[in-house]
Short mmCIF file of C-alpha atoms in Angstrom, two decimals:
data_model
loop_
_atom_site.label_atom_id
_atom_site.label_comp_id
_atom_site.label_asym_id
_atom_site.label_seq_id
_atom_site.Cartn_x
_atom_site.Cartn_y
_atom_site.Cartn_z
CA UNK A 21 -101.11 19.10 -47.77
CA UNK A 22 -99.70 18.67 -44.53
CA UNK A 23 -96.98 20.49 -43.38
CA UNK A 24 -94.78 16.80 -43.52
CA UNK A 25 -95.20 16.49 -47.13
CA UNK A 26 -94.42 19.67 -47.56
CA UNK A 27 -90.81 19.24 -45.86
CA UNK A 28 -90.40 16.35 -47.85
CA UNK A 29 -91.20 18.27 -50.82
CA UNK A 30 -88.72 21.20 -50.29
CA UNK A 31 -86.12 18.14 -49.82
CA UNK A 32 -86.52 16.52 -52.65
CA UNK A 33 -86.20 19.60 -54.54
CA UNK A 34 -83.05 20.78 -53.59
CA UNK A 35 -81.89 16.93 -54.69
CA UNK A 36 -82.73 17.21 -58.01
CA UNK A 37 -80.05 16.90 -60.40
CA UNK A 38 -80.25 19.54 -62.67
CA UNK A 39 -82.35 22.67 -61.91
CA UNK A 40 -82.91 26.18 -63.53
CA UNK A 41 -84.94 28.88 -62.27
CA UNK A 42 -86.78 30.19 -65.01
CA UNK A 43 -89.07 32.61 -65.49
CA UNK A 44 -92.74 32.13 -64.33
CA UNK A 45 -93.50 34.34 -61.75
CA UNK A 46 -93.76 31.81 -58.53
CA UNK A 47 -97.34 30.92 -57.02
CA UNK A 48 -98.27 33.15 -54.61
CA UNK A 49 -96.97 36.49 -55.65
CA UNK A 50 -98.66 39.78 -55.21
CA UNK A 51 -98.67 41.94 -58.14
CA UNK A 52 -99.90 45.48 -57.23
CA UNK A 53 -100.52 48.87 -58.83
CA UNK A 54 -101.16 51.89 -58.35
CA UNK A 55 -101.71 55.19 -60.71
CA UNK A 56 -101.61 58.62 -59.90
CA UNK A 57 -102.12 61.68 -61.62
CA UNK A 58 -100.89 65.42 -61.06
CA UNK A 59 -103.00 68.68 -62.12
CA UNK A 60 -103.14 72.13 -62.20
CA UNK A 61 -106.00 74.24 -61.52
CA UNK A 62 -106.98 77.55 -62.08
CA UNK A 63 -104.50 79.80 -59.78
CA UNK A 64 -101.84 77.45 -60.47
CA UNK A 65 -102.12 74.91 -57.61
CA UNK A 66 -100.32 71.58 -58.67
CA UNK A 67 -102.13 68.80 -56.83
CA UNK A 68 -101.23 64.89 -56.77
CA UNK A 69 -103.78 62.08 -56.35
CA UNK A 70 -103.53 58.33 -55.90
CA UNK A 71 -105.65 55.27 -57.05
CA UNK A 72 -106.49 52.83 -54.48
CA UNK A 73 -103.85 49.99 -54.77
CA UNK A 74 -105.30 46.75 -56.54
CA UNK A 75 -104.01 43.75 -55.91
CA UNK A 76 -103.81 40.04 -57.55
CA UNK A 77 -102.44 36.79 -56.51
CA UNK A 78 -100.60 35.01 -58.72
CA UNK A 79 -102.07 31.16 -58.27
CA UNK A 80 -100.05 27.88 -58.91
CA UNK A 81 -100.03 26.53 -62.20
CA UNK A 82 -99.91 23.11 -63.09
CA UNK A 83 -98.12 22.13 -65.81
CA UNK A 84 -95.35 19.13 -65.67
CA UNK A 85 -93.54 17.99 -68.84
CA UNK A 86 -91.63 14.60 -69.57
CA UNK A 87 -88.95 13.86 -72.02
CA UNK A 88 -86.79 10.42 -72.69
CA UNK A 89 -83.10 10.80 -71.89
CA UNK A 90 -82.59 8.04 -74.92
CA UNK A 91 -82.13 9.78 -78.03
CA UNK A 92 -82.55 6.47 -79.96
CA UNK A 93 -83.66 3.39 -79.29
CA UNK A 94 -81.79 1.38 -76.48
CA UNK A 95 -80.21 -1.59 -77.50
CA UNK A 96 -80.81 -5.31 -75.95
CA UNK A 97 -80.79 -8.78 -75.85
CA UNK A 98 -83.10 -11.61 -75.51
CA UNK A 99 -83.56 -12.68 -71.69
CA UNK A 100 -81.53 -9.96 -70.92
CA UNK A 101 -82.43 -8.51 -67.45
CA UNK A 102 -82.75 -4.87 -65.62
CA UNK A 103 -82.75 -3.21 -68.77
CA UNK A 104 -82.84 0.81 -68.28
CA UNK A 105 -84.66 3.68 -70.30
CA UNK A 106 -84.34 6.84 -68.76
CA UNK A 107 -86.79 9.70 -68.41
CA UNK A 108 -86.51 13.15 -67.40
CA UNK A 109 -89.69 14.74 -65.43
CA UNK A 110 -89.55 18.47 -64.89
CA UNK A 111 -92.18 20.56 -63.02
CA UNK A 112 -93.34 23.70 -65.44
CA UNK A 113 -95.34 25.26 -63.26
CA UNK A 114 -94.62 27.86 -61.27
CA UNK A 115 -95.07 26.20 -57.76
CA UNK A 116 -94.19 22.49 -55.98
CA UNK A 117 -96.40 19.82 -57.13
CA UNK A 118 -96.57 16.21 -56.52
CA UNK A 119 -96.57 14.17 -60.01
CA UNK A 120 -97.74 10.28 -60.19
CA UNK A 121 -95.96 8.49 -62.07
CA UNK A 122 -97.11 5.60 -64.37
CA UNK A 123 -95.50 3.32 -67.06
CA UNK A 124 -97.65 1.70 -70.02
CA UNK A 125 -96.55 -0.56 -72.28
CA UNK A 126 -97.55 0.26 -75.89
CA UNK A 127 -99.01 -1.77 -78.09
CA UNK A 128 -98.09 -1.10 -81.41
CA UNK A 129 -94.73 -2.47 -80.79
CA UNK A 130 -93.65 -5.95 -80.95
CA UNK A 131 -92.81 -7.34 -77.80
CA UNK A 132 -93.85 -6.49 -73.77
CA UNK A 133 -90.87 -6.27 -71.08
CA UNK A 134 -91.64 -7.65 -67.68
CA UNK A 135 -91.02 -7.04 -64.51
CA UNK A 136 -91.50 -3.01 -65.37
CA UNK A 137 -90.25 -1.32 -61.85
CA UNK A 138 -89.84 2.77 -61.98
CA UNK A 139 -87.07 4.20 -59.97
CA UNK A 140 -85.92 7.97 -59.23
CA UNK A 141 -82.29 8.66 -59.98
CA UNK A 142 -82.28 9.72 -55.87
CA UNK A 143 -78.11 10.03 -55.80
CA UNK A 144 -78.58 12.54 -58.76
CA UNK A 145 -75.51 10.63 -60.19
CA UNK A 146 -77.79 9.97 -63.82
CA UNK A 147 -77.04 6.23 -63.78
CA UNK A 148 -79.54 3.40 -62.42
CA UNK A 149 -77.77 2.02 -59.03
CA UNK A 150 -78.31 0.66 -55.78
CA UNK A 151 -78.95 4.09 -54.34
CA UNK A 152 -81.96 4.67 -55.90
CA UNK A 153 -85.45 5.14 -55.05
CA UNK A 154 -88.21 2.37 -56.47
CA UNK A 155 -91.59 3.80 -56.75
CA UNK A 156 -94.78 2.33 -57.72
CA UNK A 157 -96.04 2.80 -60.70
CA UNK A 158 -99.78 4.20 -60.72
CA UNK A 159 -99.77 5.40 -56.95
CA UNK A 160 -96.10 6.58 -56.38
CA UNK A 161 -95.82 10.26 -56.61
CA UNK A 162 -92.74 12.70 -56.59
CA UNK A 163 -92.90 16.54 -55.55
CA UNK A 164 -91.16 18.91 -57.32
CA UNK A 165 -90.12 22.18 -56.84
CA UNK A 166 -90.91 24.90 -59.78
CA UNK A 167 -88.51 24.46 -62.55
CA UNK A 168 -86.93 21.22 -60.54
CA UNK A 169 -86.28 17.98 -62.60
CA UNK A 170 -86.19 14.63 -61.85
CA UNK A 171 -84.27 11.63 -63.75
CA UNK A 172 -86.59 8.38 -63.75
CA UNK A 173 -85.41 5.14 -64.61
CA UNK A 174 -87.94 2.33 -65.77
CA UNK A 175 -86.52 -0.88 -64.81
CA UNK A 176 -87.44 -4.22 -66.86
CA UNK A 177 -86.71 -7.30 -68.29
CA UNK A 178 -86.66 -8.40 -71.84
CA UNK A 179 -88.13 -12.06 -72.67
CA UNK A 180 -86.06 -14.75 -73.53
CA UNK A 181 -86.85 -14.98 -77.51
CA UNK A 182 -87.22 -12.70 -79.77
CA UNK A 183 -86.16 -11.81 -82.94
CA UNK A 184 -83.62 -9.09 -84.02
CA UNK A 185 -85.16 -5.35 -84.76
CA UNK A 186 -88.01 -6.14 -82.26
CA UNK A 187 -89.15 -3.12 -80.34
CA UNK A 188 -90.31 -2.93 -76.88
CA UNK A 189 -91.90 0.75 -76.45
CA UNK A 190 -92.59 1.94 -72.28
CA UNK A 191 -94.36 5.14 -71.93
CA UNK A 192 -93.65 7.22 -68.55
CA UNK A 193 -96.60 9.54 -67.72
CA UNK A 194 -96.85 12.02 -64.92
CA UNK A 195 -99.67 13.58 -63.79
CA UNK A 196 -100.63 16.49 -61.55
CA UNK A 197 -101.76 14.49 -57.99
CA UNK A 198 -103.74 17.74 -57.58
CA UNK A 199 -105.57 17.20 -60.78
CA UNK A 200 -105.68 13.66 -60.42
CA UNK A 201 -107.32 13.79 -56.77
CA UNK A 202 -109.26 16.83 -57.45
CA UNK A 203 -110.44 16.74 -61.13
CA UNK A 204 -110.05 19.36 -63.51
CA UNK A 205 -110.11 20.68 -67.35
CA UNK A 206 -107.25 23.11 -68.70
CA UNK A 207 -107.67 26.93 -67.92
CA UNK A 208 -110.30 25.46 -64.75
CA UNK A 209 -109.16 26.33 -60.70
CA UNK A 210 -108.99 23.71 -58.06
CA UNK A 211 -109.99 25.56 -54.90
CA UNK A 212 -107.52 25.83 -51.77
CA UNK A 213 -104.85 23.84 -53.65
CA UNK A 214 -102.18 26.49 -54.50
CA UNK A 215 -98.71 25.79 -53.38
CA UNK A 216 -96.54 28.87 -52.08
CA UNK A 217 -99.11 30.75 -50.53
CA UNK A 218 -101.29 31.27 -53.90
CA UNK A 219 -104.99 30.31 -52.54
CA UNK A 220 -105.75 28.17 -55.35
CA UNK A 221 -104.01 26.40 -58.26
CA UNK A 222 -105.20 26.58 -61.95
CA UNK A 223 -105.00 23.44 -64.47
CA UNK A 224 -102.54 24.37 -67.13
CA UNK A 225 -102.78 22.54 -70.62
CA UNK A 226 -100.02 20.05 -69.46
CA UNK A 227 -100.99 19.05 -66.21
CA UNK A 228 -99.98 15.37 -67.38
CA UNK A 229 -97.63 14.50 -69.81
CA UNK A 230 -95.79 11.33 -71.11
CA UNK A 231 -92.49 10.47 -73.11
CA UNK A 232 -91.82 7.37 -74.88
CA UNK A 233 -88.76 4.94 -74.65
CA UNK A 234 -87.60 2.00 -77.01
CA UNK A 235 -85.82 -1.12 -76.13
CA UNK A 236 -84.76 -3.02 -79.45
CA UNK A 237 -83.01 -6.42 -79.31
CA UNK A 238 -80.24 -6.12 -81.60
CA UNK A 239 -76.81 -7.42 -81.93
CA UNK A 240 -73.73 -6.94 -79.56
CA UNK A 241 -71.47 -5.49 -81.94
CA UNK A 242 -72.64 -1.52 -82.19
CA UNK A 243 -72.27 -2.01 -78.24
CA UNK A 244 -68.29 -2.36 -77.91
CA UNK A 245 -65.78 0.53 -78.88
CA UNK A 246 -62.50 -0.55 -79.02
CA UNK A 247 -59.26 1.92 -79.18
CA UNK A 248 -55.68 0.12 -79.74
CA UNK A 249 -52.74 2.19 -79.26
CA UNK A 250 -49.06 1.83 -78.55
CA UNK A 251 -48.16 3.14 -75.00
CA UNK A 252 -44.88 2.25 -74.96
CA UNK A 253 -41.04 0.92 -76.97
CA UNK A 254 -38.37 -0.18 -75.37
CA UNK A 255 -35.51 -0.90 -77.87
CA UNK A 256 -32.66 -3.50 -77.11
CA UNK A 257 -30.10 -0.61 -76.00
CA UNK A 258 -32.40 0.86 -73.84
CA UNK A 259 -33.81 3.45 -75.83
CA UNK A 260 -37.21 3.70 -77.32
CA UNK A 261 -36.63 3.13 -81.37
CA UNK A 262 -38.22 0.86 -83.57
CA UNK A 263 -35.77 -1.84 -84.28
CA UNK A 264 -35.71 -5.84 -84.33
CA UNK A 265 -35.35 -6.92 -80.82
CA UNK A 266 -37.88 -3.86 -79.34
CA UNK A 267 -40.86 -4.66 -77.16
CA UNK A 268 -43.72 -2.78 -78.12
CA UNK A 269 -46.61 -2.75 -75.06
CA UNK A 270 -50.33 -2.32 -76.56
CA UNK A 271 -52.97 -1.14 -74.75
CA UNK A 272 -56.45 -2.03 -75.76
CA UNK A 273 -59.60 0.06 -74.41
CA UNK A 274 -62.89 -1.47 -74.39
CA UNK A 275 -65.70 0.28 -73.40
CA UNK A 276 -69.52 -1.36 -73.51
CA UNK A 277 -72.24 1.05 -74.09
CA UNK A 278 -74.85 -1.20 -74.05
CA UNK A 279 -75.66 -4.89 -73.32
CA UNK A 280 -73.37 -7.69 -74.53
CA UNK A 281 -73.58 -10.98 -73.99
CA UNK A 282 -70.30 -13.16 -74.39
CA UNK A 283 -67.57 -10.79 -75.09
CA UNK A 284 -64.54 -11.88 -76.28
CA UNK A 285 -61.58 -9.19 -77.17
CA UNK A 286 -59.13 -11.16 -79.69
CA UNK A 287 -55.74 -9.36 -80.70
CA UNK A 288 -53.72 -11.44 -83.68
CA UNK A 289 -50.17 -10.47 -83.18
CA UNK A 290 -48.72 -8.92 -86.67
CA UNK A 291 -46.34 -11.48 -88.30
CA UNK A 292 -43.51 -9.18 -87.91
CA UNK A 293 -43.90 -9.62 -84.10
CA UNK A 294 -43.86 -12.08 -81.36
CA UNK A 295 -45.69 -12.41 -78.42
CA UNK A 296 -43.69 -11.76 -75.40
CA UNK A 297 -44.85 -14.74 -73.05
CA UNK A 298 -47.05 -14.03 -69.94
CA UNK A 299 -46.98 -10.22 -70.71
CA UNK A 300 -51.30 -10.02 -71.41
CA UNK A 301 -52.79 -7.94 -68.29
CA UNK A 302 -56.49 -7.13 -67.37
CA UNK A 303 -57.05 -3.83 -65.88
CA UNK A 304 -53.54 -4.14 -64.74
CA UNK A 305 -53.91 -7.78 -63.17
CA UNK A 306 -51.80 -10.25 -65.05
CA UNK A 307 -53.47 -13.26 -67.02
CA UNK A 308 -51.83 -16.65 -68.06
CA UNK A 309 -51.66 -17.42 -71.67
CA UNK A 310 -52.82 -20.80 -71.19
CA UNK A 311 -56.64 -21.20 -72.28
CA UNK A 312 -57.08 -24.50 -70.01
CA UNK A 313 -57.28 -22.11 -66.72
CA UNK A 314 -60.04 -20.12 -65.24
CA UNK A 315 -59.10 -16.52 -65.75
CA UNK A 316 -59.92 -14.34 -69.07
CA UNK A 317 -56.67 -14.39 -70.58
CA UNK A 318 -55.11 -16.74 -73.02
CA UNK A 319 -52.61 -16.87 -76.05
CA UNK A 320 -53.41 -19.67 -78.83
CA UNK A 321 -49.54 -19.51 -81.00
CA UNK A 322 -51.61 -21.50 -83.76
CA UNK A 323 -54.26 -19.00 -84.54
CA UNK A 324 -53.15 -16.24 -87.25
CA UNK A 325 -49.30 -16.10 -88.50
CA UNK A 326 -47.68 -15.02 -85.00
CA UNK A 327 -50.64 -16.32 -82.63
CA UNK A 328 -53.44 -14.51 -81.30
CA UNK A 329 -54.85 -13.04 -78.05
CA UNK A 330 -58.06 -13.64 -76.44
CA UNK A 331 -59.83 -12.47 -73.40
CA UNK A 332 -63.06 -13.38 -72.48
CA UNK A 333 -65.09 -10.64 -70.55
CA UNK A 334 -68.05 -12.32 -70.41
CA UNK A 335 -71.38 -10.55 -70.15
CA UNK A 336 -70.57 -7.07 -68.94
CA UNK A 337 -73.05 -4.72 -68.06
CA UNK A 338 -73.41 -1.18 -69.92
CA UNK A 339 -71.11 1.37 -69.29
CA UNK A 340 -68.22 -1.17 -68.15
CA UNK A 341 -64.95 -0.41 -69.70
CA UNK A 342 -61.65 -2.41 -69.73
CA UNK A 343 -58.37 -1.88 -70.32
CA UNK A 344 -55.95 -4.93 -71.69
CA UNK A 345 -52.19 -4.77 -71.96
CA UNK A 346 -50.09 -6.79 -73.82
CA UNK A 347 -46.55 -6.61 -75.18
CA UNK A 348 -45.01 -8.27 -78.22
CA UNK A 349 -41.24 -8.26 -80.09
CA UNK A 350 -40.13 -7.08 -83.60
CA UNK A 351 -38.65 -9.86 -85.31
CA UNK B 1 -102.21 73.21 -25.60
CA UNK B 2 -100.46 70.90 -27.84
CA UNK B 3 -103.68 68.87 -28.64
CA UNK B 4 -105.08 72.78 -29.80
CA UNK B 5 -102.52 72.91 -31.80
CA UNK B 6 -102.96 69.95 -33.84
CA UNK B 7 -106.53 70.49 -34.08
CA UNK B 8 -105.84 73.95 -35.66
CA UNK B 9 -103.47 71.85 -38.10
CA UNK B 10 -106.01 69.53 -39.11
CA UNK B 11 -108.36 72.23 -39.75
CA UNK B 12 -106.01 74.57 -41.92
CA UNK B 13 -105.98 71.38 -44.45
CA UNK B 14 -109.42 71.28 -44.52
CA UNK B 15 -109.83 73.57 -47.33
CA UNK B 16 -107.31 71.91 -49.36
CA UNK B 17 -108.56 68.52 -49.16
CA UNK B 18 -111.88 70.28 -51.09
CA UNK B 19 -109.79 71.05 -53.67
CA UNK B 20 -108.71 67.74 -54.21
CA UNK B 21 -111.08 67.16 -57.08
CA UNK B 22 -109.73 64.74 -59.78
CA UNK B 23 -109.79 61.00 -58.30
CA UNK B 24 -108.65 57.96 -59.86
CA UNK B 25 -109.63 54.60 -59.35
CA UNK B 26 -107.87 51.16 -60.88
CA UNK B 27 -109.87 48.21 -62.21
CA UNK B 28 -107.63 45.10 -63.06
CA UNK B 29 -109.41 42.38 -65.63
CA UNK B 30 -107.82 39.03 -66.43
CA UNK B 31 -107.94 39.45 -70.38
CA UNK B 32 -109.63 36.00 -71.62
CA UNK B 33 -109.37 35.16 -75.41
CA UNK B 34 -112.86 33.74 -75.61
CA UNK B 35 -114.45 31.96 -78.71
CA UNK B 36 -117.17 33.04 -80.05
CA UNK B 37 -120.46 31.23 -81.54
CA UNK B 38 -119.24 32.10 -85.25
CA UNK B 39 -115.82 30.43 -84.97
CA UNK B 40 -114.37 33.84 -84.44
CA UNK B 41 -112.00 34.85 -81.15
CA UNK B 42 -112.37 37.64 -79.00
CA UNK B 43 -110.82 39.44 -76.29
CA UNK B 44 -112.76 39.96 -73.15
CA UNK B 45 -111.74 41.92 -69.85
CA UNK B 46 -112.84 39.39 -67.26
CA UNK B 47 -112.90 39.71 -63.53
CA UNK B 48 -108.98 39.40 -62.00
CA UNK B 49 -109.37 35.89 -61.31
CA UNK B 50 -107.29 32.71 -61.98
CA UNK B 51 -104.39 34.86 -62.83
CA UNK B 52 -101.03 32.46 -63.47
CA UNK B 53 -98.07 33.07 -65.46
CA UNK B 54 -98.18 34.12 -69.18
CA UNK B 55 -101.60 35.43 -68.54
CA UNK B 56 -102.98 39.18 -69.81
CA UNK B 57 -103.81 41.55 -67.19
CA UNK B 58 -105.67 44.50 -67.99
CA UNK B 59 -105.61 47.88 -65.95
CA UNK B 60 -108.07 50.37 -66.86
CA UNK B 61 -107.64 53.95 -64.57
CA UNK B 62 -111.12 55.84 -64.43
CA UNK B 63 -110.26 59.72 -63.63
CA UNK B 64 -113.15 61.76 -62.42
CA UNK B 65 -113.05 65.76 -62.21
CA UNK B 66 -115.86 66.18 -59.41
CA UNK B 67 -114.79 69.97 -58.88
CA UNK B 68 -116.11 72.80 -59.65
CA UNK B 69 -113.36 73.73 -62.12
CA UNK B 70 -111.31 72.57 -64.75
CA UNK B 71 -108.13 70.89 -63.93
CA UNK B 72 -105.06 71.62 -66.35
CA UNK B 73 -102.46 69.41 -67.29
CA UNK B 74 -103.41 66.10 -66.07
CA UNK B 75 -101.08 64.07 -65.82
CA UNK B 76 -101.93 60.34 -65.08
CA UNK B 77 -98.50 58.12 -64.27
CA UNK B 78 -98.37 54.30 -63.46
CA UNK B 79 -95.32 52.37 -62.95
CA UNK B 80 -95.60 48.75 -64.96
CA UNK B 81 -95.95 46.50 -61.90
CA UNK B 82 -93.58 44.12 -60.74
CA UNK B 83 -93.40 40.32 -62.21
CA UNK B 84 -95.33 41.67 -64.97
CA UNK B 85 -94.53 42.66 -68.52
CA UNK B 86 -95.56 46.19 -70.36
CA UNK B 87 -97.73 44.74 -73.83
CA UNK B 88 -96.46 46.52 -76.50
CA UNK B 89 -99.24 49.16 -78.23
CA UNK B 90 -101.41 48.58 -75.37
CA UNK B 91 -101.44 51.80 -73.80
CA UNK B 92 -104.57 53.53 -74.81
CA UNK B 93 -106.36 56.62 -73.50
CA UNK B 94 -108.99 59.28 -75.57
CA UNK B 95 -106.96 63.09 -75.68
CA UNK B 96 -104.26 61.94 -74.27
CA UNK B 97 -100.68 61.86 -75.13
CA UNK B 98 -98.90 58.68 -74.27
CA UNK B 99 -95.11 58.50 -73.21
CA UNK B 100 -93.42 56.09 -71.74
CA UNK B 101 -90.39 55.71 -69.53
CA UNK B 102 -87.61 53.02 -69.60
CA UNK B 103 -85.37 53.94 -66.72
CA UNK B 104 -88.05 54.37 -63.51
CA UNK B 105 -89.54 57.37 -64.65
CA UNK B 106 -86.72 59.36 -65.31
CA UNK B 107 -87.39 60.36 -68.89
CA UNK B 108 -90.10 60.04 -70.81
CA UNK B 109 -90.87 59.62 -74.22
CA UNK B 110 -93.23 58.80 -77.13
CA UNK B 111 -92.91 55.06 -77.95
CA UNK B 112 -91.35 55.83 -81.28
CA UNK B 113 -88.71 57.66 -79.66
CA UNK B 114 -87.63 55.84 -76.45
CA UNK B 115 -84.11 54.77 -76.31
CA UNK B 116 -81.97 52.89 -73.88
CA UNK B 117 -78.27 52.90 -73.38
CA UNK B 118 -76.87 49.56 -73.88
CA UNK B 119 -72.81 49.06 -74.80
CA UNK B 120 -72.19 53.31 -74.77
CA UNK B 121 -74.66 53.24 -77.41
CA UNK B 122 -78.66 54.31 -77.58
CA UNK B 123 -80.98 52.03 -79.20
CA UNK B 124 -84.78 51.52 -79.18
CA UNK B 125 -86.38 50.34 -76.06
CA UNK B 126 -88.57 47.12 -76.21
CA UNK B 127 -91.52 47.00 -74.51
CA UNK B 128 -90.26 44.56 -71.87
CA UNK B 129 -88.03 47.13 -70.76
CA UNK B 130 -90.96 49.97 -70.11
CA UNK B 131 -91.22 50.78 -66.67
CA UNK B 132 -93.51 53.45 -66.67
CA UNK B 133 -97.03 54.37 -68.77
CA UNK B 134 -97.72 58.32 -68.68
CA UNK B 135 -101.09 59.92 -70.18
CA UNK B 136 -101.14 63.50 -70.53
CA UNK B 137 -104.22 65.40 -70.71
CA UNK B 138 -104.50 69.08 -71.47
CA UNK B 139 -107.41 69.23 -69.14
CA UNK B 140 -110.50 67.53 -67.61
CA UNK B 141 -113.60 69.82 -66.98
CA UNK B 142 -115.59 69.82 -64.36
CA UNK B 143 -117.84 67.05 -64.08
CA UNK B 144 -116.45 65.08 -66.83
CA UNK B 145 -114.47 61.60 -66.91
CA UNK B 146 -112.75 59.56 -68.52
CA UNK B 147 -110.81 56.00 -68.60
CA UNK B 148 -107.39 55.33 -69.64
CA UNK B 149 -106.14 52.16 -69.78
CA UNK B 150 -102.68 49.74 -70.57
CA UNK B 151 -101.98 45.65 -70.56
CA UNK B 152 -99.49 43.73 -69.12
CA UNK B 153 -98.47 40.07 -69.06
CA UNK B 154 -97.75 38.30 -66.02
CA UNK B 155 -94.02 36.95 -66.05
#
């Protein structure tokens, strides 16, 4: 291993998002043992004797663990691009090690995604974004200190056609680059390959590990949460009682947790109320009531008993959130 | 003048060294579970190679009395090495009484009687808390020898 590469590894380890210093004795640690004995000779002379010191060097144990960061299938839609599956790769050995990442499409599922790419969550925010580094599946390796983890995103595109419930499974495999290069079976040692001052490395039972994530073609309803609350009431007397003439401000919080297309939020005004004209806002920006202009909002007075407010949010990405507010007056 | 004094000093110690008749030799082993031809698994004490966390290491301490007199009250002491944990019930030695310390060798007791203080009360010590092992041997006759041993697990 070159000096330069080692430096890069240390840097990468420090940046790793979740890090815990666990039990394994670090590679290169010296374990020494010395016994002593005391005894008495005739005449009462007490003497102390020492054994020579026996030293053992703890070698590097190469082990890695990959888990899926998605507890269940990730909902997607036909034709969706940049669909993200999340994995965590942890160096569970006792020395710094490079791991090669590769992605395979399982053959037991319903469809394969295309344009499969692998990214490391370089900026450590847990979300796939432009700050992350693309890796070449099958050849790029990531360096991890002992017990350090890296979050990996497998990003791909979904074919344009498919049936609800169809699954695509992608498996991320992390393998020790040392074992890939030098060969070896669990329990065998690789001469000269130890890190942290250990002369050799020992191949662990888990020198390679994998986890599978699943994309599922689904409906979008489960991916949007809507929470409507009253945030203010102004009565005709300047107070906040609910009497005829009081104006109530409604807040509709929308959170998108999956990929959805053509998301429209509709809010029928209650029959005992009238919509206050031009009171609709989206993320504090006013929207007009007209349905014929380009903004997202509209009020259709002929839909429902007191009319209906609609806001078209289009095809927001997962993680988006919106705040819609509108006012209505008690009749 | 000073030179001569030093020489005299060295000579004065020489007879004492001749009496240092019990000597110790410590050997380390890598304890490996090996599957035998008949399917059973046997623990083998192998050369101390390829030691990694989780492995068992055995230490065997050989004592020999090479003098001409019987040594009595022979006490072999061994601290549990750093980065290792004593394996419960693994200390052994013929004709020896084995005691343990869980406080860096301040007090020793038999395994069943060894306690540590926790929240102001005494409780039985765990194997992982043992810091020292002691083998007490009544006497080792001139020319005779023996072994004591214990196992640790690398943390």
